[in-house]
């Protein structure tokens, strides 16, 4: 886990600003996710643009959208965000709410959503009895690579967020199928959720570089047969289609995800890659080469590499993508970074095969565990 990054330290902020002004020999200031200089004050965080997604049920989606789209239109007008819910897919229970805007606007928007869900889709308790404690859960989708910033060293950051907001937060340990996103459930009053999401947004802004190349979760993959190729339009790592934009969405935390052909300060290539390579390179077919980074749990690395590298070699050959594996863990979680380089199609195939191997290994271990307990 990365060290906690409190954005409003009681002391030392002037020192931080002074260091930034010195630049320590660097001509360019550190940039935030919207391409502007990294924020240092609450006012600057409030305006910094990013995207924050959440899983909602079909019933909750109906409440958020409202009759004829009235509720979601009111949400946009009231807070100034861009907001939408993924389209209905037959047989799929979950949908994805996507909100883009400044940190302040996003936190206010999720408070409005929580208030609407409290009234229109209340949480059911035991025996189908409606819970009347004034709280409602919001299931945020957070990049696995950014979880360390939200949890903090020894859980100090997530504890701080809960203390200042009064919410209860639970971070799922497993990544969602065929994605590098995990669920962080935030349960609290609308006011508490607003404070918590404000703090979470600041964490995502501070750690935006780790969010680049996130493989976004798409609920459609839950309905596909194990081992089957992704259905058309159902790929979790190519795009997420919102009703108001057709542009590719490639990560949590980039406010340009909703641009439609306009200039975008960042793309799927990692920040360090873009900085060192200059103009994008292309493969022999003229397709742009893209780079994606994913973290793999340390105890799963061996099953992906295979005996004498046989499995990873097969994935490279089948997909046509170059895959490199970090020799050492990238933080104290012990996870290893896999870097995938290739065309959009090659990367998509490589990711699918990697996750297919992970799921197969998980099933094998579960079966072993159940047999051992019998």
Coordinates of C-alpha atoms in Angstrom, one line a residue:
X1 CA 0.0 0.0 0.0
X2 CA 1.2 3.5 -0.7
X3 CA 1.7 5.9 2.2
X4 CA -1.3 8.0 3.1
X5 CA -1.4 11.4 1.3
X6 CA -3.3 13.9 3.5
X7 CA -4.0 16.8 1.1
X8 CA -4.5 19.4 3.9
X9 CA -1.6 18.9 6.3
X10 CA -1.7 21.0 9.5
X11 CA 1.8 22.2 8.7
X12 CA 4.4 22.1 5.9
X13 CA 2.1 23.3 3.1
X14 CA 4.2 26.4 2.6
X15 CA 7.3 24.3 2.4
X16 CA 5.6 22.2 -0.3
X17 CA 4.7 25.3 -2.3
X18 CA 8.2 26.6 -2.0
X19 CA 9.6 23.3 -3.2
X20 CA 7.3 23.4 -6.2
X21 CA 8.4 26.9 -7.0
X22 CA 12.0 25.8 -6.9
X23 CA 11.2 22.9 -9.3
X24 CA 14.4 21.3 -8.2
X25 CA 15.9 21.7 -11.7
X26 CA 12.7 20.7 -13.5
X27 CA 11.3 23.2 -15.9
X28 CA 7.8 21.8 -15.8
X29 CA 5.5 21.8 -12.7
X30 CA 3.9 18.5 -11.6
X31 CA 0.6 18.2 -13.5
X32 CA -2.8 17.0 -12.3
X33 CA -5.2 14.6 -14.2
X34 CA -6.7 17.5 -16.1
X35 CA -3.3 18.7 -17.5
X36 CA -3.2 21.7 -15.2
X37 CA -0.6 22.2 -12.4
X38 CA -1.3 19.8 -9.6
X39 CA -3.7 21.3 -7.0
X40 CA -2.5 22.4 -3.6
X41 CA -5.6 24.1 -2.0
X42 CA -9.2 23.1 -1.5
X43 CA -10.2 25.6 -4.1
X44 CA -7.9 24.1 -6.7
X45 CA -9.0 20.5 -5.8
X46 CA -12.6 21.6 -6.2
X47 CA -12.0 22.6 -9.8
X48 CA -9.8 19.7 -10.8
X49 CA -11.7 17.5 -13.3
X50 CA -11.9 13.7 -13.0
X51 CA -14.4 10.9 -13.5
X52 CA -15.9 8.7 -10.7
X53 CA -18.0 5.7 -11.5
X54 CA -20.3 3.6 -9.3
X55 CA -22.3 0.3 -9.7
X56 CA -26.1 0.7 -9.3
X57 CA -28.9 -1.8 -9.6
X58 CA -31.5 -1.5 -12.4
X59 CA -34.0 -0.1 -9.9
X60 CA -31.5 2.5 -8.6
X61 CA -30.7 3.4 -12.2
X62 CA -34.4 4.1 -12.8
X63 CA -34.5 6.4 -9.8
X64 CA -31.3 8.2 -10.9
X65 CA -32.5 8.7 -14.5
X66 CA -36.1 9.6 -13.6
X67 CA -39.1 9.8 -15.9
X68 CA -38.0 10.9 -19.3
X69 CA -34.5 11.5 -18.0
X70 CA -35.7 14.4 -15.7
X71 CA -33.7 13.4 -12.6
X72 CA -30.4 13.0 -14.3
X73 CA -31.0 16.3 -16.2
X74 CA -31.7 18.0 -12.9
X75 CA -28.6 16.5 -11.4
X76 CA -26.4 18.0 -14.3
X77 CA -28.1 21.4 -13.9
X78 CA -27.8 21.5 -10.2
X79 CA -24.2 20.4 -9.9
X80 CA -22.7 21.2 -13.3
X81 CA -21.4 17.6 -13.7
X82 CA -21.7 15.3 -16.7
X83 CA -23.6 12.3 -15.6
X84 CA -25.2 9.2 -17.2
X85 CA -26.1 5.6 -16.6
X86 CA -25.0 2.7 -18.9
X87 CA -27.7 1.3 -21.2
X88 CA -30.0 -1.6 -20.2
X89 CA -28.7 -5.0 -21.3
X90 CA -31.1 -7.9 -21.1
X91 CA -30.2 -10.3 -18.3
X92 CA -27.8 -7.9 -16.6
X93 CA -28.8 -6.6 -13.2
X94 CA -26.1 -4.0 -12.6
X95 CA -25.5 -0.8 -14.5
X96 CA -22.8 1.8 -14.2
X97 CA -23.3 5.4 -13.1
X98 CA -20.6 7.7 -14.5
X99 CA -20.1 11.2 -13.2
X100 CA -17.5 13.7 -14.5
X101 CA -16.7 17.1 -13.1
X102 CA -14.7 19.0 -10.5
X103 CA -14.1 17.3 -7.2
X104 CA -16.6 19.5 -5.4
X105 CA -19.2 19.0 -8.1
X106 CA -18.8 15.2 -8.1
X107 CA -19.1 15.0 -4.3
X108 CA -22.3 17.2 -4.4
X109 CA -23.7 15.1 -7.2
X110 CA -23.2 11.8 -5.3
X111 CA -24.9 13.4 -2.3
X112 CA -27.9 14.2 -4.6
X113 CA -27.9 10.6 -5.9
X114 CA -27.8 9.2 -2.3
X115 CA -30.7 11.4 -1.3
X116 CA -32.7 10.3 -4.3
X117 CA -32.0 6.6 -3.6
X118 CA -32.9 6.9 0.0
X119 CA -36.4 8.1 -1.1
X120 CA -36.8 6.1 -4.3
X121 CA -34.9 2.9 -3.8
X122 CA -34.5 2.4 0.0
X123 CA -32.3 -0.4 1.3
X124 CA -34.1 -3.5 2.4
X125 CA -33.1 -5.2 5.7
X126 CA -34.0 -8.6 7.1
X127 CA -37.4 -9.9 6.1
X128 CA -37.8 -7.3 3.4
X129 CA -38.2 -4.5 6.0
X130 CA -37.1 -1.0 4.7
X131 CA -34.1 0.3 6.7
X132 CA -35.0 3.7 8.1
X133 CA -31.6 4.8 9.5
X134 CA -31.2 7.6 6.9
X135 CA -28.2 6.0 5.2
X136 CA -27.7 4.4 1.8
X137 CA -24.7 2.6 0.2
X138 CA -22.9 3.9 -2.8
X139 CA -20.7 1.3 -4.5
X140 CA -17.8 3.2 -6.1
X141 CA -15.6 1.7 -8.8
X142 CA -11.9 2.4 -8.0
X143 CA -8.8 1.4 -9.9
X144 CA -7.0 -1.4 -8.1
X145 CA -3.7 0.5 -8.5
X146 CA -5.2 3.6 -6.7
X147 CA -6.6 1.7 -3.7
X148 CA -3.4 2.1 -1.7
X149 CA -3.8 5.9 -1.7
X150 CA -7.4 5.6 -0.4
X151 CA -6.6 2.9 2.2
X152 CA -3.3 4.4 3.3
X153 CA -0.5 2.8 5.2
X154 CA -2.0 0.5 7.9
X155 CA -5.5 1.8 6.9
X156 CA -4.8 5.2 8.3
X157 CA -6.3 7.1 5.3
X158 CA -9.5 5.2 5.0
X159 CA -9.9 5.6 8.8
X160 CA -9.4 9.3 8.5
X161 CA -12.1 9.5 5.7
X162 CA -14.5 7.6 7.8
X163 CA -13.8 9.7 10.9
X164 CA -14.3 13.1 9.2
X165 CA -17.4 12.0 7.2
X166 CA -19.2 9.6 9.6
X167 CA -19.6 7.0 6.8
X168 CA -18.7 3.3 6.9
X169 CA -16.3 2.2 4.1
X170 CA -15.6 -1.3 3.0
X171 CA -13.1 -2.1 0.2
X172 CA -13.4 -5.4 -1.6
X173 CA -10.2 -7.3 -1.9
X174 CA -10.9 -8.9 -5.3
X175 CA -10.9 -7.1 -8.6
X176 CA -14.1 -7.3 -10.6
X177 CA -14.2 -9.9 -13.5
X178 CA -12.0 -8.9 -16.5
X179 CA -11.1 -5.5 -15.0
X180 CA -8.7 -3.9 -12.7
X181 CA -11.4 -2.1 -10.7
X182 CA -12.5 -2.9 -7.2
X183 CA -15.6 -1.8 -5.3
X184 CA -15.4 0.6 -2.4
X185 CA -18.8 0.7 -0.7
X186 CA -19.5 3.9 1.1
X187 CA -22.5 3.7 3.5
X188 CA -23.8 6.9 5.2
X189 CA -26.1 9.8 5.1
X190 CA -26.1 12.0 1.9
X191 CA -24.1 14.6 3.8
X192 CA -21.6 12.1 5.0
X193 CA -21.3 10.6 1.5
X194 CA -20.6 14.1 0.1
X195 CA -17.7 14.6 2.6
X196 CA -16.3 11.1 2.0
X197 CA -16.4 11.4 -1.8
X198 CA -14.7 14.8 -1.6
X199 CA -11.8 13.1 0.3
X200 CA -11.7 10.2 -2.1
X201 CA -11.6 12.5 -5.1
X202 CA -8.6 14.3 -3.6
X203 CA -6.9 11.0 -3.2
X204 CA -7.6 10.1 -6.8
X205 CA -6.3 13.4 -8.0
X206 CA -3.1 13.1 -6.0
X207 CA -2.5 9.6 -7.4
X208 CA -4.0 10.0 -10.9
X209 CA -0.9 8.5 -12.6
X210 CA -1.6 5.1 -11.1
X211 CA -5.1 5.2 -12.6
X212 CA -3.9 5.5 -16.2
X213 CA -4.6 2.3 -18.2
X214 CA -7.3 1.1 -15.8
X215 CA -9.3 -1.8 -17.2
X216 CA -12.8 -0.7 -16.6
X217 CA -15.5 -3.1 -15.3
X218 CA -18.5 -3.8 -17.5
X219 CA -21.4 -5.7 -15.8
X220 CA -22.0 -7.5 -19.1
X221 CA -19.0 -9.8 -18.5
X222 CA -20.8 -11.4 -15.5
X223 CA -23.4 -12.9 -17.9
X224 CA -20.9 -14.4 -20.4
X225 CA -19.8 -18.0 -20.2
X226 CA -16.4 -18.7 -18.7
X227 CA -13.8 -18.9 -21.4
X228 CA -16.0 -17.3 -24.0
X229 CA -14.7 -14.3 -25.9
X230 CA -16.1 -10.9 -25.0
X231 CA -19.5 -10.2 -26.7
X232 CA -19.6 -7.3 -29.2
X233 CA -20.0 -4.1 -27.2
X234 CA -19.5 -6.0 -24.0
X235 CA -15.7 -5.7 -23.6
X236 CA -14.8 -4.4 -20.1
X237 CA -11.6 -2.9 -21.3
X238 CA -12.3 -1.2 -24.6
X239 CA -15.0 1.3 -23.8
X240 CA -17.8 2.1 -21.6
X241 CA -20.8 3.5 -23.5
X242 CA -22.7 6.3 -21.8
X243 CA -25.9 7.7 -23.4
X244 CA -24.3 11.1 -24.1
X245 CA -20.8 10.2 -25.4
X246 CA -19.2 7.7 -27.7
X247 CA -15.6 8.4 -26.8
X248 CA -13.5 5.7 -25.2
X249 CA -13.4 5.7 -21.5
X250 CA -10.1 4.2 -20.3
X251 CA -9.7 5.0 -16.6
X252 CA -11.1 6.4 -13.5
X253 CA -9.9 9.8 -12.7
X254 CA -9.7 11.6 -16.1
X255 CA -12.1 14.4 -16.8
X256 CA -11.5 14.2 -20.5
X257 CA -13.0 10.7 -20.7
X258 CA -16.2 12.4 -21.9
X259 CA -14.7 14.4 -24.7
X260 CA -15.9 13.5 -28.1
X261 CA -13.0 14.1 -30.5
X262 CA -11.7 17.1 -28.7
X263 CA -8.1 17.5 -27.4
X264 CA -7.3 15.0 -24.6
X265 CA -4.3 15.7 -22.3
X266 CA -3.8 12.0 -21.6
X267 CA -4.3 8.7 -23.3
X268 CA -4.0 5.1 -22.4
X269 CA -0.3 5.2 -22.6
X270 CA 1.4 5.5 -19.2
X271 CA 2.6 8.9 -18.2
X272 CA 6.3 7.9 -18.1
X273 CA 5.9 6.2 -21.5
X274 CA 4.4 9.3 -23.1
X275 CA 7.0 11.5 -21.7
X276 CA 10.0 9.5 -22.9
X277 CA 8.8 8.3 -26.3
X278 CA 7.4 11.6 -27.7
X279 CA 5.1 11.1 -30.7
X280 CA 3.1 7.8 -30.6
X281 CA 4.6 4.9 -32.5
X282 CA 2.7 2.5 -34.7
X283 CA 2.9 -1.2 -35.6
X284 CA 3.5 -2.6 -39.0
X285 CA -0.2 -2.3 -39.8
X286 CA -0.2 1.4 -39.0
X287 CA -2.1 1.0 -35.7
X288 CA -1.0 3.0 -32.8
X289 CA 0.9 1.1 -30.1
X290 CA -0.7 1.6 -26.7
X291 CA 0.6 0.7 -23.2
X292 CA -1.3 -0.6 -20.2
X293 CA -0.1 -1.5 -16.8
X294 CA -1.9 -4.0 -14.5
X295 CA -0.9 -5.3 -11.1
X296 CA -1.1 -9.0 -10.4
X297 CA -1.1 -10.5 -6.9
X298 CA 2.3 -12.0 -6.0
X299 CA 0.9 -15.5 -5.5
X300 CA -0.7 -15.5 -8.9
X301 CA 2.3 -14.5 -11.0
X302 CA 3.6 -18.0 -11.3
X303 CA 0.4 -19.4 -12.7
X304 CA 0.4 -16.7 -15.5
X305 CA 4.1 -17.2 -16.4
X306 CA 3.8 -21.0 -16.4
X307 CA 6.5 -23.6 -16.3
X308 CA 9.6 -22.1 -18.0
X309 CA 7.5 -19.2 -19.2
X310 CA 5.2 -21.4 -21.3
X311 CA 1.9 -19.7 -20.5
X312 CA 3.1 -16.1 -20.9
X313 CA 4.8 -17.0 -24.1
X314 CA 1.6 -18.5 -25.5
X315 CA -0.3 -15.3 -24.5
X316 CA 2.3 -13.1 -26.2
X317 CA 2.1 -15.3 -29.4
X318 CA -1.7 -15.4 -29.5
X319 CA -2.3 -11.8 -28.8
X320 CA 0.6 -10.2 -30.6
X321 CA 1.2 -7.9 -27.7
X322 CA 4.5 -7.4 -25.9
X323 CA 4.2 -8.3 -22.2
X324 CA 6.9 -7.5 -19.7
X325 CA 6.9 -8.3 -16.0
X326 CA 8.6 -6.3 -13.3
X327 CA 11.3 -8.3 -11.5
X328 CA 10.3 -6.9 -8.1
X329 CA 7.0 -5.8 -6.4
X330 CA 6.1 -2.2 -7.0
X331 CA 5.0 -1.6 -3.4
X332 CA 4.6 -3.4 -0.1
X333 CA 1.6 -5.3 -1.2
X334 CA 4.0 -7.6 -3.0
X335 CA 2.1 -7.2 -6.3
X336 CA 4.0 -7.3 -9.6
X337 CA 3.4 -4.9 -12.5
X338 CA 2.7 -6.4 -15.9
X339 CA 3.2 -3.9 -18.8
X340 CA 1.3 -4.7 -22.1
X341 CA 2.3 -3.0 -25.3
X342 CA 0.5 -3.4 -28.7
X343 CA -2.4 -2.3 -30.8
X344 CA -5.8 -1.8 -29.2
X345 CA -6.9 -5.3 -30.4
X346 CA -3.7 -7.0 -29.3
X347 CA -3.9 -5.5 -25.8
X348 CA -7.6 -6.5 -25.5
X349 CA -6.8 -10.1 -26.4
X350 CA -3.8 -10.2 -24.0
X351 CA -5.9 -8.8 -21.1
X352 CA -8.7 -11.3 -21.8
X353 CA -6.2 -14.2 -21.8
X354 CA -4.5 -12.9 -18.6
X355 CA -7.8 -12.7 -16.7
X356 CA -8.9 -16.1 -18.1
X357 CA -5.8 -17.6 -16.6
X358 CA -6.4 -15.8 -13.3
X359 CA -10.0 -17.0 -13.1
X360 CA -9.0 -20.6 -13.9
X361 CA -6.3 -20.5 -11.2
X362 CA -8.8 -19.1 -8.6
X363 CA -11.3 -21.9 -9.4
X364 CA -8.6 -24.5 -9.2
X365 CA -7.5 -23.3 -5.7
X366 CA -11.1 -23.1 -4.5
X367 CA -11.7 -26.7 -5.6
X368 CA -8.5 -27.8 -3.8
X369 CA -9.6 -26.0 -0.7
X370 CA -13.1 -27.5 -0.7
X371 CA -11.6 -31.0 -1.3
X372 CA -9.2 -30.6 1.6
X373 CA -12.0 -29.6 4.0
X374 CA -14.1 -32.6 3.1

